[in-house]
Coordinates of C-alpha atoms in Angstrom, one line a residue:
X119 CA -1.2 -17.7 -123.8
X120 CA -4.6 -16.4 -125.2
X121 CA -6.0 -13.0 -124.3
X122 CA -9.0 -14.7 -122.8
X123 CA -7.1 -17.3 -120.7
X124 CA -8.4 -17.3 -117.1
X125 CA -11.6 -15.5 -118.0
X126 CA -15.1 -16.5 -118.3
X127 CA -16.2 -16.4 -121.9
X128 CA -19.7 -15.6 -123.1
X129 CA -20.7 -17.3 -126.3
X130 CA -23.6 -18.9 -128.1
X131 CA -24.6 -22.5 -127.4
X132 CA -27.5 -24.7 -128.3
X133 CA -29.2 -25.8 -125.2
X134 CA -31.7 -28.6 -124.8
X135 CA -34.0 -27.5 -122.0
X136 CA -36.3 -30.4 -122.2
X137 CA -36.2 -33.9 -123.8
X138 CA -37.3 -34.0 -127.5
X139 CA -37.9 -30.1 -127.6
X140 CA -36.1 -27.9 -130.0
X141 CA -32.7 -26.7 -129.2
X142 CA -32.4 -23.1 -128.1
X143 CA -29.5 -20.8 -129.1
X144 CA -28.7 -19.1 -125.8
X145 CA -25.9 -16.9 -124.5
X146 CA -23.9 -19.0 -122.0
X147 CA -20.9 -18.4 -119.7
X148 CA -18.1 -20.8 -120.1
X149 CA -15.7 -20.9 -117.1
X150 CA -12.0 -21.2 -117.6
X151 CA -10.5 -24.7 -117.7
X152 CA -9.3 -26.3 -114.4
X153 CA -6.4 -28.5 -113.7
X154 CA -5.9 -31.2 -116.6
X155 CA -8.7 -29.5 -118.6
X156 CA -8.6 -27.4 -121.9
X157 CA -11.0 -24.8 -123.3
X158 CA -11.8 -25.2 -127.1
X159 CA -13.1 -22.9 -129.6
X160 CA -15.4 -25.2 -131.6
X161 CA -15.3 -24.3 -135.4
X162 CA -17.2 -27.2 -136.7
X163 CA -19.5 -29.9 -135.3
X164 CA -22.0 -32.5 -136.6
X165 CA -25.0 -34.3 -135.4
X166 CA -24.6 -38.1 -134.6
X167 CA -27.6 -40.4 -133.9
X168 CA -26.3 -40.7 -130.2
X169 CA -27.1 -37.0 -129.8
X170 CA -30.6 -37.6 -131.1
X171 CA -31.1 -40.7 -128.9
X172 CA -30.1 -39.1 -125.6
X173 CA -31.8 -35.7 -126.5
X174 CA -34.9 -37.8 -126.8
X175 CA -33.9 -39.3 -123.2
X176 CA -34.2 -42.8 -124.5
X177 CA -30.9 -44.2 -123.1
X178 CA -30.6 -42.5 -119.8
X179 CA -32.2 -40.9 -116.7
X180 CA -33.1 -37.5 -118.3
X181 CA -30.6 -34.7 -117.5
X182 CA -31.7 -31.3 -118.6
X183 CA -30.8 -28.4 -119.4
X184 CA -28.0 -29.8 -121.3
X185 CA -25.6 -28.9 -124.2
X186 CA -25.3 -31.9 -126.6
X187 CA -22.8 -32.6 -129.3
X188 CA -19.7 -34.8 -129.4
X189 CA -18.3 -34.9 -133.0
X190 CA -16.4 -31.7 -133.6
X191 CA -13.1 -29.9 -134.3
X192 CA -11.6 -26.7 -133.3
X193 CA -8.7 -24.9 -131.7
X194 CA -7.4 -24.7 -128.2
X195 CA -8.1 -21.5 -126.6
X196 CA -6.6 -21.9 -123.3
X197 CA -5.3 -24.8 -120.9
X198 CA -5.5 -25.4 -117.2
X199 CA -2.8 -26.3 -114.7
X200 CA -1.0 -29.6 -115.6
X201 CA -1.6 -29.6 -119.3
X202 CA 1.8 -30.1 -121.1
X203 CA 1.0 -31.6 -124.5
X204 CA -1.5 -29.0 -125.7
X205 CA -1.1 -25.3 -126.1
X206 CA -3.3 -22.4 -127.4
X207 CA -3.7 -22.6 -131.2
X208 CA -3.4 -26.3 -131.5
X209 CA -5.9 -27.9 -133.9
X210 CA -7.9 -30.7 -132.1
X211 CA -10.7 -33.1 -132.1
X212 CA -12.6 -33.7 -128.7
X213 CA -13.8 -37.3 -128.1
X214 CA -16.4 -38.6 -125.9
X215 CA -14.1 -41.3 -124.5
X216 CA -10.5 -40.6 -123.3
X217 CA -7.2 -41.9 -122.9
X218 CA -5.3 -41.0 -119.6
X219 CA -2.3 -42.9 -120.7
X220 CA -1.6 -44.1 -117.1
X221 CA -4.2 -46.7 -116.2
X222 CA -4.1 -50.5 -117.1
X223 CA -6.3 -50.1 -120.0
X224 CA -4.3 -47.3 -121.7
X225 CA -1.1 -49.1 -121.1
X226 CA -2.5 -52.3 -122.6
X227 CA -2.5 -52.9 -126.4
X228 CA -5.7 -54.9 -126.1
X229 CA -8.4 -52.1 -125.9
X230 CA -9.3 -48.5 -125.0
X231 CA -11.5 -48.8 -122.0
X232 CA -9.7 -46.0 -120.0
X233 CA -10.5 -46.3 -116.4
X234 CA -10.6 -42.7 -115.7
X235 CA -12.1 -41.4 -118.9
X236 CA -14.2 -44.0 -120.5
X237 CA -17.5 -42.6 -121.8
X238 CA -20.0 -41.8 -119.1
X239 CA -23.5 -41.1 -120.7
X240 CA -25.2 -40.0 -117.5
X241 CA -22.6 -37.7 -116.2
X242 CA -23.1 -34.0 -116.8
X243 CA -20.4 -32.4 -115.0
X244 CA -16.6 -32.4 -115.0
X245 CA -14.8 -35.2 -113.3
X246 CA -12.2 -33.1 -111.4
X247 CA -14.7 -31.2 -109.2
X248 CA -18.2 -32.4 -110.1
X249 CA -19.2 -28.9 -111.5
X250 CA -20.3 -27.7 -114.8
X251 CA -18.3 -25.3 -116.7
X252 CA -21.5 -23.9 -118.5
X253 CA -24.0 -21.6 -116.8
X254 CA -26.7 -19.0 -117.8
X255 CA -27.3 -16.4 -115.2
X256 CA -25.6 -18.5 -112.7
X257 CA -27.6 -21.6 -113.3
X258 CA -25.6 -24.6 -114.3
X259 CA -26.1 -26.2 -117.8
X260 CA -25.1 -29.9 -117.9
X261 CA -22.4 -31.3 -120.2
X262 CA -22.9 -34.2 -122.5
X263 CA -20.2 -37.1 -122.5
X264 CA -17.5 -34.6 -121.6
X265 CA -17.5 -32.8 -124.9
X266 CA -20.7 -30.6 -125.4
X267 CA -19.7 -29.3 -128.8
X268 CA -23.0 -27.5 -129.5
X269 CA -21.2 -24.5 -128.0
X270 CA -18.8 -22.0 -129.6
X271 CA -16.5 -22.7 -126.6
X272 CA -16.4 -25.8 -124.5
X273 CA -14.2 -27.3 -121.7
X274 CA -12.8 -30.9 -122.1
X275 CA -10.6 -33.0 -120.1
X276 CA -7.2 -33.0 -121.7
X277 CA -7.3 -36.8 -122.1
X278 CA -10.3 -36.5 -124.4
X279 CA -8.7 -34.3 -126.9
X280 CA -6.6 -35.5 -129.8
X281 CA -4.0 -33.2 -131.5
X282 CA -4.2 -33.2 -135.2
X283 CA -2.3 -32.1 -138.3
X284 CA -3.1 -28.4 -138.5
X285 CA -3.3 -28.6 -142.3
X286 CA -6.3 -31.0 -142.0
X287 CA -9.7 -29.3 -143.0
X288 CA -11.5 -29.1 -139.7
X289 CA -15.0 -29.1 -141.7
X290 CA -14.1 -32.6 -142.9
X291 CA -12.2 -34.4 -140.0
X292 CA -14.7 -33.2 -137.3
X293 CA -16.8 -36.3 -138.2
X294 CA -13.9 -38.6 -136.9
X295 CA -14.8 -37.8 -133.4
X296 CA -17.3 -40.6 -133.1
X297 CA -19.4 -42.6 -135.7
X298 CA -17.1 -42.9 -138.5
X299 CA -14.1 -43.9 -136.5
X300 CA -16.3 -46.4 -134.6
X301 CA -17.5 -48.1 -137.7
X302 CA -14.1 -48.2 -139.4
X303 CA -12.2 -49.4 -136.3
X304 CA -14.8 -52.0 -135.7
X305 CA -13.7 -53.8 -138.8
X306 CA -10.0 -52.8 -139.0
X307 CA -9.2 -53.3 -135.2
X308 CA -11.8 -56.0 -134.0
X309 CA -13.2 -58.0 -136.8
X310 CA -10.1 -57.9 -138.9
X311 CA -11.6 -59.8 -142.0
X312 CA -9.0 -61.6 -144.1
X313 CA -8.6 -60.5 -147.6
X314 CA -11.2 -62.2 -149.7
X315 CA -13.6 -62.8 -146.9
X316 CA -17.4 -62.0 -146.7
X317 CA -18.7 -59.3 -144.4
X318 CA -22.3 -58.4 -143.6
X319 CA -23.0 -54.9 -142.2
X320 CA -26.2 -54.4 -140.2
X321 CA -27.5 -50.9 -140.5
X322 CA -26.4 -48.6 -143.4
X323 CA -26.2 -45.3 -141.6
X324 CA -23.0 -43.4 -141.2
X325 CA -21.4 -46.0 -138.8
X326 CA -22.5 -48.9 -140.8
X327 CA -21.1 -47.3 -144.1
X328 CA -17.9 -46.6 -142.2
X329 CA -17.8 -50.4 -141.4
X330 CA -18.4 -51.0 -145.1
X331 CA -15.5 -48.8 -145.9
X332 CA -13.4 -50.6 -143.4
X333 CA -14.2 -53.9 -145.2
X334 CA -13.5 -52.6 -148.4
X335 CA -10.1 -51.3 -147.2
X336 CA -9.5 -54.8 -145.9
X337 CA -10.0 -56.5 -149.2
X338 CA -13.3 -58.2 -148.5
X339 CA -14.7 -60.0 -151.5
X340 CA -18.3 -59.7 -150.5
X341 CA -20.0 -56.8 -148.5
X342 CA -23.6 -57.4 -147.8
X343 CA -25.7 -54.5 -146.4
X344 CA -28.6 -55.2 -144.3
X345 CA -31.2 -52.5 -143.7
X346 CA -34.9 -52.2 -143.6
X347 CA -34.7 -49.0 -145.6
X348 CA -34.1 -49.8 -149.3
X349 CA -33.5 -46.1 -150.0
X350 CA -30.1 -46.5 -148.5
X351 CA -29.0 -49.2 -150.9
X352 CA -27.9 -47.0 -153.8
X353 CA -25.7 -44.7 -151.6
X354 CA -24.2 -47.7 -150.0
X355 CA -22.7 -48.8 -153.2
X356 CA -20.3 -45.9 -152.9
X357 CA -18.8 -47.7 -149.9
X358 CA -18.2 -51.1 -151.5
X359 CA -21.5 -52.6 -150.6
X360 CA -22.8 -54.8 -153.7
X361 CA -25.4 -57.0 -152.1
X362 CA -28.4 -56.0 -150.1
X363 CA -30.8 -57.7 -147.8
X364 CA -34.0 -56.2 -146.5
X365 CA -35.3 -58.3 -143.6
X366 CA -39.0 -57.2 -144.4
X367 CA -38.7 -58.9 -147.8
X368 CA -38.4 -62.3 -146.2
X369 CA -40.7 -64.7 -144.2
X370 CA -37.6 -66.2 -142.4
X371 CA -35.0 -64.7 -140.1
X372 CA -32.4 -62.7 -141.8
X373 CA -29.7 -64.7 -140.4
X374 CA -31.0 -67.7 -142.3
X375 CA -31.2 -65.8 -145.5
X376 CA -27.6 -64.7 -145.3
X377 CA -26.5 -68.3 -144.4
X378 CA -28.2 -69.5 -147.6
X379 CA -26.7 -66.7 -149.6
X380 CA -23.2 -67.5 -148.5
X381 CA -23.1 -71.3 -148.0
X382 CA -23.2 -71.4 -144.2
X383 CA -22.7 -67.8 -143.1
X384 CA -20.5 -64.9 -143.6
X385 CA -17.0 -64.7 -142.2
X386 CA -17.6 -61.5 -140.3
X387 CA -20.6 -59.4 -139.4
X388 CA -20.8 -55.7 -137.9
X389 CA -24.1 -54.6 -136.2
X390 CA -24.5 -50.9 -136.2
X391 CA -28.1 -50.2 -135.3
X392 CA -28.4 -50.8 -131.5
X393 CA -31.4 -53.0 -132.2
X394 CA -31.1 -56.1 -130.0
X395 CA -32.8 -58.4 -132.7
X396 CA -30.4 -57.2 -135.2
X397 CA -27.4 -57.9 -132.8
X398 CA -28.9 -61.5 -132.4
X399 CA -29.1 -61.8 -136.2
X400 CA -25.6 -60.4 -136.8
X401 CA -24.2 -62.9 -134.3
X402 CA -26.2 -66.0 -135.8
X403 CA -25.5 -65.2 -139.4
X404 CA -21.7 -65.8 -139.1
X405 CA -20.1 -69.0 -140.1
X406 CA -19.6 -71.8 -137.5
X407 CA -16.0 -72.5 -136.9
X408 CA -14.5 -69.1 -137.5
X409 CA -17.1 -66.5 -137.9
X410 CA -16.9 -63.2 -135.8
X411 CA -19.7 -60.8 -135.0
X412 CA -18.9 -57.3 -133.7
X413 CA -21.4 -55.1 -132.0
X414 CA -21.2 -51.3 -132.4
X415 CA -24.7 -50.0 -131.9
X416 CA -25.8 -48.8 -128.5
X417 CA -28.8 -50.7 -127.3
X418 CA -31.9 -49.7 -125.2
X419 CA -31.1 -49.5 -121.6
X420 CA -33.4 -52.5 -120.9
X421 CA -32.3 -54.6 -124.0
X422 CA -31.4 -58.4 -123.3
X423 CA -29.3 -60.3 -125.8
X424 CA -30.4 -64.0 -126.2
X425 CA -29.0 -66.7 -128.3
X426 CA -28.6 -70.5 -127.8
X427 CA -25.2 -71.4 -126.2
X428 CA -24.6 -73.8 -129.0
X429 CA -23.9 -70.9 -131.3
X430 CA -20.9 -70.2 -129.2
X431 CA -19.7 -73.7 -128.8
X432 CA -19.9 -74.2 -132.5
X433 CA -17.0 -71.7 -132.5
X434 CA -18.6 -68.4 -133.4
X435 CA -17.2 -65.4 -131.7
X436 CA -19.1 -62.4 -130.4
X437 CA -17.2 -59.1 -129.6
X438 CA -18.2 -55.6 -128.7
X439 CA -16.2 -52.4 -129.3
X440 CA -16.4 -48.8 -128.2
X441 CA -14.9 -46.1 -130.6
X442 CA -13.6 -48.9 -132.9
X443 CA -11.1 -49.8 -130.1
X444 CA -9.2 -46.7 -131.1
X445 CA -7.2 -44.9 -128.2
X446 CA -8.2 -41.3 -129.2
X447 CA -5.0 -39.4 -128.4
X448 CA -2.7 -42.1 -129.8
X449 CA -4.7 -43.3 -132.7
X450 CA -7.0 -40.4 -134.0
X451 CA -4.1 -38.3 -135.5
X452 CA -3.3 -41.4 -137.8
X453 CA -6.8 -41.7 -138.9
X454 CA -6.7 -37.9 -139.9
X455 CA -3.5 -38.8 -141.9
X456 CA -5.3 -41.5 -143.7
X457 CA -7.7 -38.9 -145.0
X458 CA -4.9 -36.5 -145.9
X459 CA -3.2 -39.3 -147.8
X460 CA -6.5 -40.0 -149.7
X461 CA -6.7 -43.6 -148.1
X462 CA -10.0 -42.6 -146.5
X463 CA -12.6 -40.5 -148.2
X464 CA -14.7 -38.4 -145.7
X465 CA -16.6 -36.2 -148.1
X466 CA -18.9 -39.0 -149.1
X467 CA -20.2 -39.2 -145.5
X468 CA -21.2 -35.5 -145.5
X469 CA -24.7 -35.0 -146.9
X470 CA -25.6 -31.5 -145.5
X471 CA -24.1 -28.3 -144.0
X472 CA -26.0 -25.5 -142.1
X473 CA -25.0 -22.5 -139.9
X474 CA -25.1 -22.9 -136.2
X475 CA -28.3 -20.8 -136.1
X476 CA -30.1 -23.5 -138.0
X477 CA -28.9 -26.4 -135.9
X478 CA -32.5 -27.8 -135.4
X479 CA -32.6 -28.3 -139.3
X480 CA -29.7 -30.7 -138.9
X481 CA -31.8 -32.6 -136.3
X482 CA -34.6 -32.7 -138.7
X483 CA -32.3 -34.2 -141.4
X484 CA -31.3 -36.9 -139.0
X485 CA -34.7 -37.7 -137.7
X486 CA -36.1 -37.9 -141.3
X487 CA -33.4 -40.3 -142.3
X488 CA -32.1 -37.7 -144.9
X489 CA -28.6 -37.3 -143.4
X490 CA -25.4 -39.2 -142.8
X491 CA -23.5 -36.3 -141.4
X492 CA -24.7 -32.7 -141.3
X493 CA -21.8 -30.4 -140.7
X494 CA -22.7 -27.3 -138.5
X495 CA -20.6 -24.1 -139.1
X496 CA -20.3 -22.5 -135.7
X497 CA -19.6 -19.2 -137.2
X498 CA -23.1 -19.0 -139.0

């Protein structure tokens, strides 16, 4: 048992006091974990586009002050009552969606939508008692998706923590907690392109490039990248993308452009932007008879998806995925092993690194489109 178990820990955290305003490094109190919770010492975290999206309050009812962050890696500091499969010192990755291992979803092989711990973007407290574990001078600070990794210590439900190989470098595998796994799993677990097939990837950010990596691993013969920013094309070549389409370069819908390029449409498409028009294009660009489109990006809360029903009747399939259909506690350790065995290269997703004191610089990189993943060293 750690020497701090059962005690309140005071540490640094980056607090968002208002939507869209710079994060402020504050001294916060982190309460001990309650039943079925663990307190983690976060060593590395990164900025995901979803952190930006909800920090800007575009996808939720604004909930501030809040501690964002959900891609991270660290070490278990202490555990609450009832926790038996984790102990202080374990190396772990917290995940925004969980696996209770007891509900009908967790027991099914078909998906990962845990009844108890599926991602909840609006909840800012722990599910056990409806209270926050963070406070400043007694004032509660809200959690974000059950992880809040922009803090040197955080409290997470045990079902949202994956125990990993202690030899894995935490400054690399921390990015597996969301985007990279989501894109990779969208292809490997959901789209499942046959070897030699064609795949279109909409959006060449980190998630889209992870999807391209999944297509490459699957043996796709054509990987077509679709993005409105041509500056992304050169870097995408490192992930197996060899053909590029910029919708702005054409006077017809991009789905028609792709259909002409491929003789009727691609075998699989992956949409990674969250833009509803891109989602429609991704669905309508797959080949009739067998084409499968997978939606990964998170849309605006008021978005509406519209397509003609004949697109479905002509045997196109539309699917959605959360976290690449990976069950975090069961499957994430195996993804880490793919990295350790050099089957998956994570370094090419990491474009910047900054100390925790400069976390706002990481936000600037992402907002300017200059970053895939920026690693934040919590000791800096």
